[in-house]
Short mmCIF file of C-alpha atoms in Angstrom, two decimals:
data_model
loop_
_atom_site.label_atom_id
_atom_site.label_comp_id
_atom_site.label_asym_id
_atom_site.label_seq_id
_atom_site.Cartn_x
_atom_site.Cartn_y
_atom_site.Cartn_z
CA UNK U 1 122.93 76.96 161.75
CA UNK U 2 126.53 77.79 162.56
CA UNK U 3 128.46 75.08 164.40
CA UNK U 4 130.62 76.29 167.28
CA UNK U 5 133.35 74.04 168.63
CA UNK U 6 134.67 74.68 172.13
CA UNK U 7 137.83 73.25 173.65
CA UNK U 8 138.77 71.80 175.97
CA UNK U 9 135.57 70.20 177.20
CA UNK U 10 136.83 70.11 180.80
CA UNK U 11 139.53 72.09 182.58
CA UNK U 12 140.61 71.71 186.21
CA UNK U 13 143.29 73.97 187.62
CA UNK U 14 144.67 75.20 190.93
CA UNK U 15 143.80 78.62 192.29
CA UNK U 16 146.23 81.23 190.98
CA UNK U 17 146.94 79.48 187.67
CA UNK U 18 146.00 80.85 184.27
CA UNK U 19 143.67 79.20 181.76
CA UNK U 20 142.48 79.66 178.20
CA UNK U 21 139.38 78.26 176.51
CA UNK U 22 138.67 78.38 172.81
CA UNK U 23 135.73 78.72 170.47
CA UNK U 24 136.03 77.99 166.74
CA UNK U 25 133.88 77.79 163.67
CA UNK U 26 134.45 76.93 160.02
CA UNK U 27 132.41 79.98 159.00
CA UNK U 28 132.66 83.64 159.90
CA UNK U 29 130.97 84.91 163.04
CA UNK U 30 128.80 88.01 162.68
CA UNK U 31 129.48 88.57 166.36
CA UNK U 32 130.34 86.33 169.27
CA UNK U 33 129.19 86.25 172.85
CA UNK U 34 130.68 84.54 175.90
CA UNK U 35 128.43 83.43 178.76
CA UNK U 36 129.20 81.87 182.13
CA UNK U 37 126.77 79.50 183.78
CA UNK U 38 126.90 78.31 187.38
CA UNK U 39 125.29 74.99 188.37
CA UNK U 40 121.51 75.16 188.56
CA UNK U 41 121.32 78.68 187.12
CA UNK U 42 120.88 80.31 183.74
CA UNK U 43 123.85 81.63 181.73
CA UNK U 44 124.97 85.22 182.22
CA UNK U 45 126.53 87.28 179.46
CA UNK U 46 130.19 88.19 179.98
CA UNK U 47 131.04 89.96 176.73
CA UNK U 48 130.12 90.51 173.08
CA UNK U 49 132.87 90.84 170.47
CA UNK U 50 132.10 92.15 167.00
CA UNK U 51 135.25 93.38 165.25
CA UNK U 52 138.00 91.07 163.97
CA UNK U 53 141.11 91.36 166.15
CA UNK U 54 139.13 92.88 168.99
CA UNK U 55 140.38 92.41 172.56
CA UNK U 56 138.18 93.08 175.56
CA UNK U 57 139.08 92.87 179.23
CA UNK U 58 136.78 92.26 182.14
CA UNK U 59 138.86 92.33 185.32
CA UNK U 60 140.97 89.13 185.13
CA UNK U 61 139.21 87.90 181.97
CA UNK U 62 140.58 88.72 178.53
CA UNK U 63 138.53 87.98 175.40
CA UNK U 64 140.03 87.91 171.93
CA UNK U 65 138.26 87.75 168.58
CA UNK U 66 140.30 86.33 165.73
CA UNK U 67 141.24 88.58 162.81
CA UNK U 68 139.19 86.43 160.44
CA UNK U 69 136.28 86.31 162.92
CA UNK U 70 136.28 82.51 162.90
CA UNK U 71 137.69 81.97 166.38
CA UNK U 72 137.72 83.45 169.83
CA UNK U 73 139.44 82.80 173.13
CA UNK U 74 138.81 83.52 176.77
CA UNK U 75 141.84 83.84 179.04
CA UNK U 76 141.57 83.99 182.82
CA UNK U 77 144.56 85.25 184.78
CA UNK U 78 145.15 84.07 188.34
CA UNK U 79 141.98 82.00 188.46
CA UNK U 80 139.92 81.94 191.63
CA UNK U 81 137.35 79.40 192.87
CA UNK U 82 134.63 81.92 191.97
CA UNK U 83 135.59 81.49 188.30
CA UNK U 84 134.31 77.91 188.41
CA UNK U 85 131.49 77.34 185.95
CA UNK U 86 130.47 76.38 182.45
CA UNK U 87 131.77 78.82 179.84
CA UNK U 88 129.71 79.00 176.68
CA UNK U 89 130.33 80.81 173.43
CA UNK U 90 127.42 81.74 171.22
CA UNK U 91 126.81 83.41 167.87
CA UNK U 92 123.76 84.76 166.09
CA UNK U 93 122.48 82.71 163.16
CA UNK U 94 120.00 85.46 162.36
CA UNK U 95 118.95 88.69 164.05
CA UNK U 96 117.56 86.97 167.13
CA UNK U 97 118.61 83.33 167.19
CA UNK U 98 121.66 82.34 169.21
CA UNK U 99 123.57 79.14 168.55
CA UNK U 100 125.64 77.86 171.49
CA UNK U 101 128.77 75.78 171.67
CA UNK U 102 128.85 72.72 173.92
CA UNK U 103 130.78 74.63 176.58
CA UNK U 104 133.93 74.25 178.67
CA UNK U 105 133.51 73.19 182.28
CA UNK U 106 136.10 75.02 184.38
CA UNK U 107 136.90 73.94 187.93
CA UNK U 108 139.26 76.05 190.03
CA UNK U 109 140.49 74.23 193.12
CA UNK U 110 141.29 76.21 196.25
CA UNK T 1 114.63 96.61 186.44
CA UNK T 2 113.67 93.54 184.50
CA UNK T 3 113.22 90.11 186.01
CA UNK T 4 112.37 86.74 184.56
CA UNK T 5 110.59 83.99 186.44
CA UNK T 6 110.25 80.31 185.70
CA UNK T 7 108.29 77.66 187.51
CA UNK T 8 108.38 75.10 188.75
CA UNK T 9 112.07 74.93 189.67
CA UNK T 10 112.09 71.14 189.59
CA UNK T 11 109.65 68.60 188.26
CA UNK T 12 109.51 64.81 188.21
CA UNK T 13 106.95 63.38 185.82
CA UNK T 14 106.09 59.88 184.59
CA UNK T 15 106.41 58.96 180.93
CA UNK T 16 103.22 59.76 179.05
CA UNK T 17 102.09 62.53 181.37
CA UNK T 18 101.46 66.12 180.20
CA UNK T 19 103.78 69.05 180.82
CA UNK T 20 103.35 72.76 181.32
CA UNK T 21 106.27 75.06 182.14
CA UNK T 22 105.67 78.75 182.55
CA UNK T 23 107.91 81.76 182.07
CA UNK T 24 107.05 85.37 182.78
CA UNK T 25 109.04 88.56 182.34
CA UNK T 26 108.58 91.77 184.32
CA UNK T 27 109.80 95.28 183.67
CA UNK T 28 109.86 95.28 179.88
CA UNK T 29 107.40 95.34 177.01
CA UNK T 30 107.26 93.36 173.77
CA UNK T 31 110.33 91.24 174.47
CA UNK T 32 111.60 88.41 172.31
CA UNK T 33 111.13 85.17 174.26
CA UNK T 34 113.03 81.89 173.97
CA UNK T 35 112.87 78.32 175.27
CA UNK T 36 116.10 76.31 175.45
CA UNK T 37 116.91 72.80 176.65
CA UNK T 38 120.27 71.87 178.12
CA UNK T 39 121.69 68.40 178.69
CA UNK T 40 123.83 68.01 181.82
CA UNK T 41 126.94 70.23 181.58
CA UNK T 42 126.43 70.91 177.90
CA UNK T 43 125.40 73.68 175.54
CA UNK T 44 121.93 75.05 175.00
CA UNK T 45 119.59 73.85 172.28
CA UNK T 46 117.06 76.42 171.08
CA UNK T 47 113.57 74.92 171.06
CA UNK T 48 111.24 77.84 170.33
CA UNK T 49 111.35 81.59 170.04
CA UNK T 50 108.70 84.27 169.80
CA UNK T 51 108.82 87.87 168.60
CA UNK T 52 105.23 88.66 169.60
CA UNK T 53 101.94 87.39 171.01
CA UNK T 54 100.82 84.27 169.18
CA UNK T 55 103.99 84.17 167.07
CA UNK T 56 105.99 81.01 167.67
CA UNK T 57 108.95 79.69 165.68
CA UNK T 58 109.90 76.07 166.24
CA UNK T 59 113.51 75.09 165.86
CA UNK T 60 113.46 71.37 166.54
CA UNK T 61 110.54 69.10 165.57
CA UNK T 62 109.74 67.09 168.66
CA UNK T 63 107.27 66.26 171.35
CA UNK T 64 106.97 69.81 172.65
CA UNK T 65 104.98 72.92 171.81
CA UNK T 66 105.07 76.54 172.93
CA UNK T 67 102.52 79.30 173.29
CA UNK T 68 102.60 83.01 174.06
CA UNK T 69 99.15 83.98 175.32
CA UNK T 70 100.30 87.34 176.70
CA UNK T 71 103.09 89.75 175.86
CA UNK T 72 105.33 88.67 178.73
CA UNK T 73 104.23 85.07 179.21
CA UNK T 74 105.75 82.07 177.45
CA UNK T 75 104.56 78.50 178.05
CA UNK T 76 106.22 75.21 177.09
CA UNK T 77 103.92 72.21 176.86
CA UNK T 78 103.74 68.57 176.00
CA UNK T 79 100.76 66.23 175.74
CA UNK T 80 102.79 63.09 176.47
CA UNK T 81 106.30 63.22 177.91
CA UNK T 82 109.08 60.94 176.71
CA UNK T 83 112.16 59.83 178.63
CA UNK T 84 114.24 61.92 176.23
CA UNK T 85 112.42 65.09 177.35
CA UNK T 86 114.41 65.08 180.59
CA UNK T 87 116.75 68.05 180.94
CA UNK T 88 117.21 71.58 182.17
CA UNK T 89 114.78 73.99 180.51
CA UNK T 90 115.71 77.63 180.30
CA UNK T 91 113.57 80.58 179.32
CA UNK T 92 115.21 83.77 178.09
CA UNK T 93 114.21 87.20 176.88
CA UNK T 94 115.83 89.96 174.86
CA UNK T 95 114.84 93.37 173.63
CA UNK T 96 113.68 93.53 170.03
CA UNK T 97 117.00 94.78 168.73
CA UNK T 98 119.16 92.62 166.54
CA UNK T 99 122.12 90.77 168.02
CA UNK T 100 121.33 91.75 171.57
CA UNK T 101 122.01 90.14 174.92
CA UNK T 102 119.68 87.41 176.12
CA UNK T 103 118.72 87.28 179.79
CA UNK T 104 118.04 83.86 181.20
CA UNK T 105 115.68 82.64 183.86
CA UNK T 106 116.68 80.29 186.69
CA UNK T 107 115.58 77.20 184.78
CA UNK T 108 113.41 74.15 185.43
CA UNK T 109 114.98 70.75 186.04
CA UNK T 110 112.68 68.14 184.46
CA UNK T 111 113.13 64.45 185.12
CA UNK T 112 110.92 62.01 183.23
CA UNK T 113 110.78 58.54 184.76
#
């Protein structure tokens, strides 16, 4: 099972600031997914990255996949209180099994 | 459209009591089904997954078991709960295509006292 390390564990910022969270592994990712989870709910997929060096944008969220496919980052520009949540990265250890990182808890203060 | 249901939403059970959590999916056929457990504010631990009726793969040897009696029904059970079974239990489904998105249910908050 691939181990995914996420950092930081907690992040608290003011509305309008930018933030970046990271996901790393010692082995190569076949693909990587980012999920966001709000308290008391299940995670929801934000993006899947597959190709090394890939950059995907989802409104104010920018996802990067490292060239060597061992790391990924999620950058939020001008964060809003609605961005508050637990951000999880996940990778497939076989065709169907997802392994999750421990997550980064993001709090955006109004 | 597809929907996934879990119940109950919350459950408080004494140590040593049995457990049955149910998950059902609507709007799709022959999905892959998954049970996860999540500690407070942390990542998800895969407990079981199923690619078809009666087919269960266990990821973590423990006090729990899973069954899939129907195509879109997945049940998590225990004969005797332990304190360490407390947590947030999530059911998920995906289509039977490799490396695909998983869709999660609303979860069950289990507290064992």
